Amino acid sequence: MIKLKINGKAISAKEGQSILDVARENGFKIPTLCHHPDLEVKANCRICVVEVKGEAKLFTACSTLAQDGLDIRTNSPAVKKARDLNLELVFAEHAEKCAACVSQYDCHLLDLAREYNIKIGRFRDRKGKRRTYKFGNAVEIDGSQCIDCGNCLEACALQKINYLEMSGYGADQEIKPVADKKKACIYCGQCALHCPVAAAQEQTQYQAVAKALADKRQLVVAQFAPAVRVSLGEAFGLKPGSDCTGKTYSALRRLGFKHVFDINFGADITTMTEAEELVERLKGKKQALPMMTSCCPAWVAYAEFYHPELIPHLTSARSPHIHSAGAIKAYWAKQKGIDSKRITVVSVVPCTAKKYEAARPELKFKGRPLVDYVLTTRELAYMIQKRGLDFKNLPEGKGEPLFNDGSGAAAIYGASGGVMESALRSAASFLAGNEGGKELPPLEFKAVRGLAGFKSATVTLGGKRLRIGVVNGIGNIGKVLPKLKSYHYVEVMACPGGCL
């Protein structure tokens, strides 16, 4: 242990910790923009500067290790002057498009400007004429808002896609897609997830959804994914992980959606379909093994572009929101006596790649898309905030009664390993001759759980030993490809952790 002082308070810390980590552990606020726990420390934004007694210069807290005997000031006059100037210079790189920004109610940069009373217009915007790069209909990078932190570059590199590059030098440097035609965006949205200022973000569809809701000729319905119910509350100050299922139902109805469905129901359809196909492949000799999951559209985009030879291995099961949309426009519409052409289905998911997936020409019903629009969790939060709804105090609503809320298998579907575990449970039941629904002993496949980049295990299913693998993050796909033939079933989720 080492001993130091922060703002006059004696602190004990572990060797190897940064000043930023030590300060935050002990309740001292040091602002940051480019710092992200997933990424390497880059110290690009320079707003985490601190003063060390006896030193002539300031230090970036994120990149400076705490040392024994240091006497640190986080808010001295020198720190305030440098921090405020650096924030003003950041705003000179970031064209203020707040009125139309999906992050305007949850903008860390604006929060810092308010907290430190920054004159955001002191310097003129130097990037106002930069272009916006759009990737499919899923994500985009607005060069006029980019602050050159480099987070999107590193996030893309961690995925081993490397589709982005820093072009130019000094004041002319710019994030842009590479010219190499052998590389392509897979729409995973990791760039948007790690961007601190929404320069990289989803291509929003909330505007089109608002127009649809205003069109009285259309019956606009919503369906939301499992992750939404536990992440949406964070935008409204609720404790991370809070189950907001009931409040989400209420919020969507108050926004004007006539009916609201739980995508868990669609996850169960996908599970059953995938389990049946797995059993068929295991019994047959002509179908490709291993069978590989296909519910992650970013992974499918990756396979189609980088490894088209893997396409026969992909299961034919559609992703949960596509399956449930089909059930809504076919079965539910028929039961309700509604013309499916009047129904507009809006999916709310944590995934930018679902926007790309919903627009695929193969996924249509009677010539129209199964899913008409896709909103991210952030877009839904924006719509709720713009409407002025008090989300925390909304009553607990309920979903469409014709469909159930899904099984326990559906609830784990979004997490890494969840797709495989839910399908293996059903496949075990089928192989045991249990199509009639007889209750079986609880089945758990704990070996496929967790956040390791690649998980491998051998399980016994219907008396046969199967080798299974779970790829957690597309950057880890290389760990299984060289030995793919030794597996029977492989799950791939492009985003680390799954659909969270």
Coordinates of C-alpha atoms in Angstrom, one line a residue:
M1 CA 0.0 0.0 0.0
I2 CA 1.0 3.6 -0.6
K3 CA 0.0 6.8 1.2
L4 CA -0.8 10.1 -0.4
K5 CA -3.0 13.1 0.0
I6 CA -5.9 14.3 -2.2
N7 CA -7.2 17.8 -1.4
G8 CA -5.6 17.6 2.1
K9 CA -7.1 14.2 3.0
A10 CA -4.8 11.3 3.7
I11 CA -5.4 8.3 1.4
S12 CA -4.2 4.8 1.3
A13 CA -4.0 3.2 -2.2
K14 CA -2.8 0.1 -4.0
E15 CA 0.4 0.4 -6.1
G16 CA -0.3 0.5 -9.8
Q17 CA -3.5 2.5 -9.5
S18 CA -4.0 5.7 -11.4
I19 CA -4.7 9.0 -9.7
L20 CA -8.1 9.0 -11.3
D21 CA -8.9 5.5 -9.9
V22 CA -7.7 6.4 -6.4
A23 CA -9.7 9.7 -6.4
R24 CA -12.9 8.1 -7.5
E25 CA -12.6 5.3 -5.0
N26 CA -12.4 7.9 -2.3
G27 CA -15.2 10.1 -3.4
F28 CA -13.3 12.9 -5.3
K29 CA -14.8 13.9 -8.6
I30 CA -12.4 14.3 -11.5
P31 CA -14.2 14.9 -14.9
T32 CA -13.3 12.8 -17.9
L33 CA -14.5 12.4 -21.5
C34 CA -12.2 10.0 -23.3
H35 CA -11.7 7.6 -20.4
H36 CA -13.6 4.3 -20.7
P37 CA -13.1 1.2 -18.6
D38 CA -13.2 -1.0 -21.7
L39 CA -10.4 0.9 -23.5
E40 CA -6.7 1.8 -23.1
V41 CA -5.9 5.0 -21.4
K42 CA -5.2 7.7 -24.0
A43 CA -5.4 11.0 -22.1
N44 CA -6.7 12.8 -25.2
C45 CA -9.3 15.1 -23.8
R46 CA -7.1 16.6 -21.1
I47 CA -9.9 17.6 -18.8
C48 CA -8.9 15.3 -16.0
V49 CA -5.8 17.4 -15.1
V50 CA -4.7 17.6 -11.5
E51 CA -1.9 19.5 -9.7
V52 CA 0.8 17.8 -7.7
K53 CA 2.5 19.8 -5.0
G54 CA 6.1 20.6 -5.9
E55 CA 5.6 20.0 -9.7
A56 CA 5.6 22.8 -12.2
K57 CA 3.2 21.2 -14.7
L58 CA -0.2 19.6 -14.4
F59 CA -0.8 15.9 -14.9
T60 CA -3.6 13.9 -16.5
A61 CA -5.2 11.8 -13.7
C62 CA -6.2 9.0 -16.0
S63 CA -2.6 8.3 -17.2
T64 CA -0.6 9.2 -14.1
L65 CA 0.1 6.5 -11.5
A66 CA -0.5 7.4 -7.8
Q67 CA 2.8 7.4 -5.9
D68 CA 3.7 7.3 -2.3
G69 CA 3.9 10.8 -0.8
L70 CA 2.0 12.7 -3.5
D71 CA 0.0 15.7 -2.5
I72 CA -2.7 16.2 -5.1
R73 CA -5.1 19.0 -5.8
T74 CA -8.1 18.3 -8.0
N75 CA -9.6 21.8 -8.0
S76 CA -6.8 24.4 -7.6
P77 CA -6.9 27.7 -9.5
A78 CA -4.4 26.2 -12.0
V79 CA -6.5 23.1 -12.5
K80 CA -9.7 25.1 -12.9
K81 CA -8.1 27.3 -15.5
A82 CA -6.6 24.5 -17.6
R83 CA -9.7 22.3 -17.3
D84 CA -12.1 25.0 -18.3
L85 CA -9.9 26.0 -21.3
N86 CA -9.7 22.4 -22.4
L87 CA -13.5 22.0 -22.2
E88 CA -13.9 25.2 -24.2
L89 CA -11.5 23.8 -26.8
V90 CA -13.4 20.5 -26.9
F91 CA -16.6 22.5 -27.7
A92 CA -14.7 24.1 -30.6
E93 CA -14.4 20.6 -32.0
H94 CA -18.0 19.7 -31.3
A95 CA -20.7 21.5 -33.4
E96 CA -23.6 22.0 -31.0
K97 CA -26.6 20.1 -32.6
C98 CA -28.2 19.6 -29.2
A99 CA -31.8 20.3 -30.3
A100 CA -31.9 17.3 -32.6
C101 CA -29.4 15.1 -30.6
V102 CA -30.8 11.8 -29.1
S103 CA -28.5 12.4 -26.2
Q104 CA -29.6 15.9 -25.3
Y105 CA -31.2 14.8 -22.0
D106 CA -28.3 12.6 -21.0
C107 CA -25.2 14.4 -22.4
H108 CA -22.1 14.2 -20.2
L109 CA -20.5 17.0 -22.2
L110 CA -23.4 19.4 -21.6
D111 CA -23.5 18.4 -17.9
L112 CA -19.8 19.3 -17.6
A113 CA -20.4 22.7 -19.3
R114 CA -23.2 23.5 -16.8
E115 CA -21.3 22.3 -13.8
Y116 CA -18.2 24.3 -14.6
N117 CA -20.0 27.2 -16.2
I118 CA -18.2 26.8 -19.5
K119 CA -18.7 29.3 -22.3
I120 CA -19.3 26.7 -25.0
G121 CA -19.3 29.3 -27.8
R122 CA -16.1 31.1 -26.9
F123 CA -14.3 29.5 -29.8
R124 CA -15.9 29.1 -33.2
D125 CA -16.7 25.5 -34.3
R126 CA -13.8 24.5 -36.5
K127 CA -15.4 21.3 -37.8
G128 CA -18.8 22.6 -38.9
K129 CA -18.3 21.5 -42.5
R130 CA -17.2 18.0 -41.8
R131 CA -19.2 15.2 -43.4
T132 CA -21.3 12.5 -41.7
Y133 CA -20.4 8.9 -42.6
K134 CA -23.4 6.6 -42.6
F135 CA -22.9 2.8 -42.3
G136 CA -25.9 1.0 -43.8
N137 CA -29.0 2.3 -42.0
A138 CA -27.6 1.4 -38.6
V139 CA -24.8 3.7 -37.3
E140 CA -23.2 7.0 -38.4
I141 CA -20.2 9.2 -37.4
D142 CA -20.8 12.9 -37.6
G143 CA -17.4 14.5 -38.2
S144 CA -18.6 17.9 -37.2
Q145 CA -19.2 16.6 -33.6
C146 CA -16.1 14.4 -33.2
I147 CA -13.7 15.5 -30.5
D148 CA -10.8 13.2 -31.7
C149 CA -10.8 11.1 -28.5
G150 CA -10.2 7.9 -30.6
N151 CA -12.6 5.7 -28.6
C152 CA -14.4 4.6 -31.8
L153 CA -11.2 3.6 -33.4
E154 CA -10.2 1.5 -30.5
A155 CA -13.6 -0.1 -30.0
C156 CA -13.6 -1.1 -33.7
A157 CA -10.1 -2.5 -33.3
L158 CA -11.1 -4.5 -30.3
Q159 CA -13.8 -6.1 -32.5
K160 CA -10.9 -6.8 -34.9
I161 CA -12.9 -5.1 -37.7
N162 CA -10.6 -2.1 -38.0
Y163 CA -13.0 -0.4 -40.4
L164 CA -12.2 3.1 -39.0
E165 CA -9.0 5.1 -39.3
M166 CA -7.6 8.5 -38.3
S167 CA -6.9 10.4 -41.5
G168 CA -4.9 13.6 -41.8
Y169 CA -2.8 15.4 -39.2
G170 CA -3.2 18.1 -36.6
A171 CA -6.3 20.3 -37.0
D172 CA -7.1 18.4 -40.2
Q173 CA -7.3 14.9 -38.7
E174 CA -10.6 13.1 -39.2
I175 CA -12.2 9.8 -38.3
K176 CA -13.3 8.1 -41.5
P177 CA -13.9 4.6 -42.9
V178 CA -10.9 2.9 -44.5
A179 CA -10.7 2.7 -48.3
D180 CA -9.8 -1.0 -48.2
K181 CA -12.7 -2.8 -49.9
K182 CA -11.8 -6.0 -48.1
K183 CA -13.1 -4.4 -44.9
A184 CA -16.7 -3.6 -44.0
C185 CA -18.8 -2.3 -41.1
I186 CA -20.8 -5.0 -39.4
Y187 CA -23.2 -2.5 -37.7
C188 CA -22.4 -3.7 -34.2
G189 CA -22.5 -0.1 -32.8
Q190 CA -19.5 -0.5 -30.5
C191 CA -18.3 2.8 -31.9
A192 CA -21.5 4.5 -30.8
L193 CA -21.4 2.8 -27.4
H194 CA -18.0 4.2 -26.6
C195 CA -18.3 7.7 -28.0
P196 CA -18.6 10.2 -25.2
V197 CA -20.3 12.9 -27.2
A198 CA -22.7 11.1 -29.6
A199 CA -20.6 11.9 -32.7
A200 CA -20.8 8.2 -33.4
Q201 CA -24.4 7.1 -32.8
E202 CA -27.3 5.1 -34.1
Q203 CA -29.1 6.3 -37.2
T204 CA -32.3 7.4 -35.4
Q205 CA -35.8 6.4 -36.4
Y206 CA -37.7 8.0 -33.6
Q207 CA -38.7 10.8 -36.0
A208 CA -40.4 8.3 -38.4
V209 CA -42.0 6.5 -35.4
A210 CA -43.5 9.8 -34.2
K211 CA -45.0 10.4 -37.6
A212 CA -46.4 6.8 -37.6
L213 CA -48.0 7.4 -34.2
A214 CA -49.7 10.5 -35.5
D215 CA -51.2 8.6 -38.5
K216 CA -54.6 7.5 -37.3
R217 CA -54.8 5.1 -40.3
Q218 CA -52.1 2.9 -38.8
L219 CA -52.2 0.7 -35.7
V220 CA -48.8 1.2 -34.2
V221 CA -47.6 -1.5 -31.8
A222 CA -44.3 -1.8 -29.9
Q223 CA -42.3 -4.8 -28.7
F224 CA -39.3 -4.5 -26.4
A225 CA -36.3 -6.7 -25.7
P226 CA -35.3 -8.2 -22.3
A227 CA -32.3 -5.9 -21.9
V228 CA -34.4 -2.8 -22.3
R229 CA -36.4 -3.5 -19.2
V230 CA -33.2 -3.4 -17.0
S231 CA -31.3 -0.6 -18.8
L232 CA -34.0 2.0 -19.6
G233 CA -34.3 3.0 -15.9
E234 CA -30.7 4.2 -15.8
A235 CA -31.6 7.1 -18.0
F236 CA -34.1 8.2 -15.3
G237 CA -31.9 7.8 -12.3
L238 CA -33.0 4.4 -11.3
K239 CA -30.5 1.9 -9.8
P240 CA -28.6 -0.1 -12.6
G241 CA -30.3 -3.4 -13.1
S242 CA -33.7 -2.3 -11.9
D243 CA -36.6 -4.2 -13.5
C244 CA -38.7 -1.6 -15.3
T245 CA -40.9 -4.0 -17.3
G246 CA -44.2 -2.5 -16.0
K247 CA -43.1 1.1 -16.3
T248 CA -41.9 0.4 -19.9
Y249 CA -45.3 -0.9 -20.8
S250 CA -46.9 2.2 -19.3
A251 CA -44.4 4.6 -21.0
L252 CA -44.9 3.0 -24.5
R253 CA -48.7 3.3 -24.2
R254 CA -48.5 6.9 -23.1
L255 CA -46.4 7.6 -26.1
G256 CA -49.3 6.4 -28.2
F257 CA -48.6 2.7 -29.0
K258 CA -51.9 0.9 -29.0
H259 CA -50.5 -2.5 -28.0
V260 CA -47.2 -3.5 -26.4
F261 CA -45.6 -6.9 -26.6
D262 CA -42.6 -8.6 -24.9
I263 CA -39.9 -9.9 -27.2
N264 CA -39.4 -12.7 -24.7
F265 CA -42.2 -14.4 -26.5
G266 CA -40.3 -14.2 -29.8
A267 CA -37.2 -15.5 -28.0
D268 CA -39.1 -18.6 -27.1
I269 CA -40.1 -19.1 -30.7
T270 CA -36.5 -18.7 -31.8
T271 CA -35.4 -21.2 -29.1
M272 CA -37.8 -23.8 -30.1
T273 CA -37.0 -23.4 -33.8
E274 CA -33.3 -23.5 -33.2
A275 CA -33.5 -26.5 -30.9
E276 CA -35.5 -28.4 -33.5
E277 CA -33.0 -27.6 -36.2
L278 CA -30.1 -28.7 -33.9
V279 CA -31.7 -32.0 -33.3
E280 CA -32.3 -32.5 -37.1
R281 CA -28.7 -31.6 -37.9
L282 CA -27.4 -34.0 -35.2
K283 CA -29.5 -36.8 -36.7
G284 CA -28.7 -36.0 -40.3
K285 CA -25.6 -36.5 -42.3
K286 CA -25.9 -33.9 -45.0
Q287 CA -26.5 -30.7 -43.1
A288 CA -23.4 -28.7 -42.0
L289 CA -22.0 -29.0 -38.6
P290 CA -21.4 -27.2 -36.3
M291 CA -24.6 -25.4 -36.4
M292 CA -24.0 -21.7 -35.6
T293 CA -26.5 -19.2 -34.1
S294 CA -27.9 -16.5 -36.4
C295 CA -29.9 -14.3 -34.0
C296 CA -27.1 -11.6 -33.8
P297 CA -27.4 -9.6 -37.1
A298 CA -23.9 -8.1 -36.7
W299 CA -22.5 -11.6 -36.6
V300 CA -24.5 -12.5 -39.7
A301 CA -23.2 -9.4 -41.5
Y302 CA -19.7 -10.4 -40.5
A303 CA -20.1 -14.0 -41.7
E304 CA -21.7 -12.9 -45.0
F305 CA -18.8 -10.4 -45.8
Y306 CA -15.7 -12.0 -44.2
H307 CA -16.5 -15.7 -44.2
P308 CA -19.3 -16.6 -46.7
E309 CA -18.3 -20.2 -46.4
L310 CA -19.9 -20.2 -43.0
I311 CA -23.4 -19.4 -44.3
P312 CA -24.5 -23.1 -44.5
H313 CA -23.6 -23.4 -40.8
L314 CA -26.0 -20.6 -39.7
T315 CA -29.3 -21.8 -38.3
S316 CA -32.4 -20.8 -40.3
A317 CA -34.1 -19.5 -37.1
R318 CA -34.8 -15.8 -37.2
S319 CA -34.0 -13.5 -34.4
P320 CA -36.6 -13.0 -31.6
H321 CA -38.0 -9.7 -32.6
I322 CA -38.4 -10.9 -36.2
H323 CA -40.2 -14.0 -35.0
S324 CA -42.5 -12.1 -32.7
A325 CA -43.2 -9.5 -35.4
G326 CA -44.3 -12.3 -37.6
A327 CA -46.6 -13.7 -34.9
I328 CA -48.1 -10.2 -34.5
K329 CA -48.8 -9.5 -38.1
A330 CA -50.0 -13.1 -38.9
Y331 CA -51.5 -14.9 -35.8
W332 CA -52.4 -11.9 -33.6
A333 CA -53.8 -9.8 -36.4
K334 CA -56.0 -12.8 -37.5
Q335 CA -57.2 -13.4 -33.9
K336 CA -58.1 -9.7 -33.6
G337 CA -59.6 -9.4 -37.0
I338 CA -57.2 -6.7 -38.1
D339 CA -55.8 -6.2 -41.6
S340 CA -52.0 -6.8 -41.2
K341 CA -51.3 -4.0 -43.6
R342 CA -52.6 -1.5 -41.0
I343 CA -50.1 -2.8 -38.4
T344 CA -46.8 -0.9 -37.9
V345 CA -44.4 -2.9 -35.7
V346 CA -41.7 -1.0 -33.8
S347 CA -39.0 -3.0 -32.0
V348 CA -37.2 -1.4 -29.0
V349 CA -33.8 -3.1 -28.6
P350 CA -30.3 -2.4 -27.3
C351 CA -28.8 -3.2 -30.8
T352 CA -28.0 -0.9 -33.8
A353 CA -27.5 -3.9 -36.0
K354 CA -31.2 -4.8 -35.6
K355 CA -32.0 -1.7 -37.8
Y356 CA -30.0 -3.3 -40.6
E357 CA -31.6 -6.6 -40.0
A358 CA -35.2 -5.3 -40.1
A359 CA -34.5 -3.8 -43.5
R360 CA -33.3 -7.0 -45.1
P361 CA -35.4 -7.9 -48.1
E362 CA -35.8 -11.5 -47.0
L363 CA -37.6 -10.5 -43.8
K364 CA -41.0 -9.5 -45.2
F365 CA -44.6 -10.5 -44.7
K366 CA -47.0 -10.0 -47.7
G367 CA -44.4 -7.7 -49.3
R368 CA -43.9 -5.5 -46.3
P369 CA -41.2 -5.5 -43.6
L370 CA -42.0 -7.7 -40.6
V371 CA -40.5 -5.0 -38.4
D372 CA -41.2 -1.5 -39.7
Y373 CA -38.9 0.5 -37.4
V374 CA -36.2 -0.2 -34.8
L375 CA -35.5 2.1 -31.8
T376 CA -32.6 1.7 -29.5
T377 CA -33.0 2.0 -25.8
R378 CA -31.5 5.5 -26.0
E379 CA -34.0 6.6 -28.6
L380 CA -36.9 5.4 -26.4
A381 CA -35.5 7.2 -23.4
Y382 CA -35.3 10.4 -25.6
M383 CA -38.9 10.0 -26.6
I384 CA -40.0 9.6 -23.0
Q385 CA -38.0 12.6 -21.8
K386 CA -39.2 14.7 -24.7
R387 CA -42.8 13.9 -23.9
G388 CA -42.1 14.9 -20.3
L389 CA -43.2 11.6 -18.7
D390 CA -42.2 11.0 -15.1
F391 CA -40.8 7.5 -15.8
K392 CA -39.8 6.7 -12.2
N393 CA -43.4 7.2 -11.0
L394 CA -45.3 5.6 -13.9
P395 CA -47.7 2.8 -12.8
E396 CA -46.9 -0.8 -13.5
G397 CA -48.5 -1.6 -16.8
K398 CA -49.1 -5.0 -18.5
G399 CA -48.4 -6.4 -22.0
E400 CA -50.7 -7.7 -24.6
P401 CA -52.6 -10.6 -23.0
L402 CA -52.8 -12.8 -26.1
F403 CA -49.0 -13.5 -25.8
N404 CA -47.2 -14.5 -22.7
D405 CA -44.2 -12.9 -21.1
G406 CA -41.8 -15.7 -22.2
S407 CA -40.0 -18.4 -20.3
G408 CA -36.9 -18.3 -18.1
A409 CA -34.9 -19.4 -21.1
A410 CA -36.1 -16.3 -23.0
A411 CA -35.1 -14.1 -20.1
I412 CA -31.4 -15.2 -20.4
Y413 CA -31.4 -15.0 -24.2
G414 CA -29.7 -11.7 -24.5
A415 CA -26.6 -12.6 -22.4
S416 CA -23.6 -14.3 -23.8
G417 CA -24.3 -18.0 -23.7
G418 CA -28.0 -17.5 -23.2
V419 CA -29.0 -18.4 -26.8
M420 CA -27.1 -21.7 -26.6
E421 CA -28.3 -22.6 -23.1
S422 CA -31.9 -22.0 -23.9
A423 CA -31.7 -24.0 -27.1
L424 CA -29.8 -26.9 -25.4
R425 CA -32.6 -27.1 -22.8
S426 CA -35.2 -27.5 -25.4
A427 CA -33.1 -29.8 -27.5
A428 CA -32.6 -32.0 -24.5
S429 CA -36.4 -32.2 -24.0
F430 CA -36.9 -33.1 -27.7
L431 CA -34.3 -35.8 -27.6
A432 CA -35.9 -37.2 -24.5
G433 CA -39.1 -37.6 -26.4
N434 CA -40.8 -34.9 -24.3
E435 CA -42.7 -33.0 -27.0
G436 CA -45.8 -33.4 -24.9
G437 CA -44.5 -31.0 -22.2
K438 CA -43.8 -33.4 -19.4
E439 CA -41.8 -31.7 -16.6
L440 CA -38.2 -32.6 -16.7
P441 CA -35.5 -32.1 -14.0
P442 CA -34.0 -28.6 -14.1
L443 CA -31.4 -28.3 -16.9
E444 CA -28.5 -25.9 -16.6
F445 CA -25.5 -25.5 -18.8
K446 CA -23.3 -23.4 -16.6
A447 CA -20.2 -23.9 -18.7
V448 CA -21.5 -21.6 -21.4
R449 CA -22.1 -18.7 -19.0
G450 CA -19.9 -15.8 -18.1
L451 CA -18.0 -13.1 -19.9
A452 CA -14.9 -14.9 -21.1
G453 CA -14.1 -14.1 -24.7
F454 CA -14.5 -17.8 -25.7
K455 CA -16.1 -20.5 -23.7
S456 CA -15.9 -24.2 -24.6
A457 CA -17.4 -27.3 -23.0
T458 CA -18.6 -30.8 -23.7
V459 CA -22.1 -31.7 -22.8
T460 CA -24.2 -34.8 -23.1
L461 CA -27.5 -34.5 -25.0
G462 CA -29.7 -37.4 -25.7
G463 CA -26.9 -39.8 -24.9
K464 CA -24.5 -38.1 -27.3
R465 CA -21.5 -36.0 -26.3
L466 CA -21.5 -32.6 -28.0
R467 CA -18.7 -30.1 -28.1
I468 CA -20.1 -26.6 -27.8
G469 CA -18.5 -23.1 -28.0
V470 CA -19.6 -19.6 -27.2
V471 CA -17.9 -16.6 -28.8
N472 CA -18.4 -13.5 -26.7
G473 CA -17.5 -10.5 -28.9
I474 CA -16.7 -10.8 -32.6
G475 CA -13.1 -10.0 -31.8
N476 CA -12.8 -13.5 -30.4
I477 CA -14.1 -15.4 -33.5
G478 CA -10.6 -16.3 -34.4
K479 CA -10.3 -18.5 -31.4
V480 CA -12.8 -21.0 -32.8
L481 CA -12.5 -20.7 -36.6
P482 CA -9.3 -22.9 -36.9
K483 CA -10.9 -25.7 -35.0
L484 CA -14.5 -25.2 -36.1
K485 CA -14.9 -28.8 -37.4
S486 CA -14.4 -30.2 -33.9
Y487 CA -17.6 -28.5 -32.6
H488 CA -21.3 -29.4 -32.9
Y489 CA -22.9 -26.1 -31.9
V490 CA -21.4 -22.6 -31.7
E491 CA -23.0 -19.4 -30.4
V492 CA -21.7 -16.0 -31.6
M493 CA -22.6 -12.6 -30.2
A494 CA -20.8 -9.7 -31.9
C495 CA -21.0 -7.4 -28.9
P496 CA -19.0 -8.3 -25.7
G497 CA -21.5 -9.5 -23.1
G498 CA -24.3 -10.1 -25.6
C499 CA -27.4 -7.9 -26.2
L500 CA -27.1 -5.7 -23.2

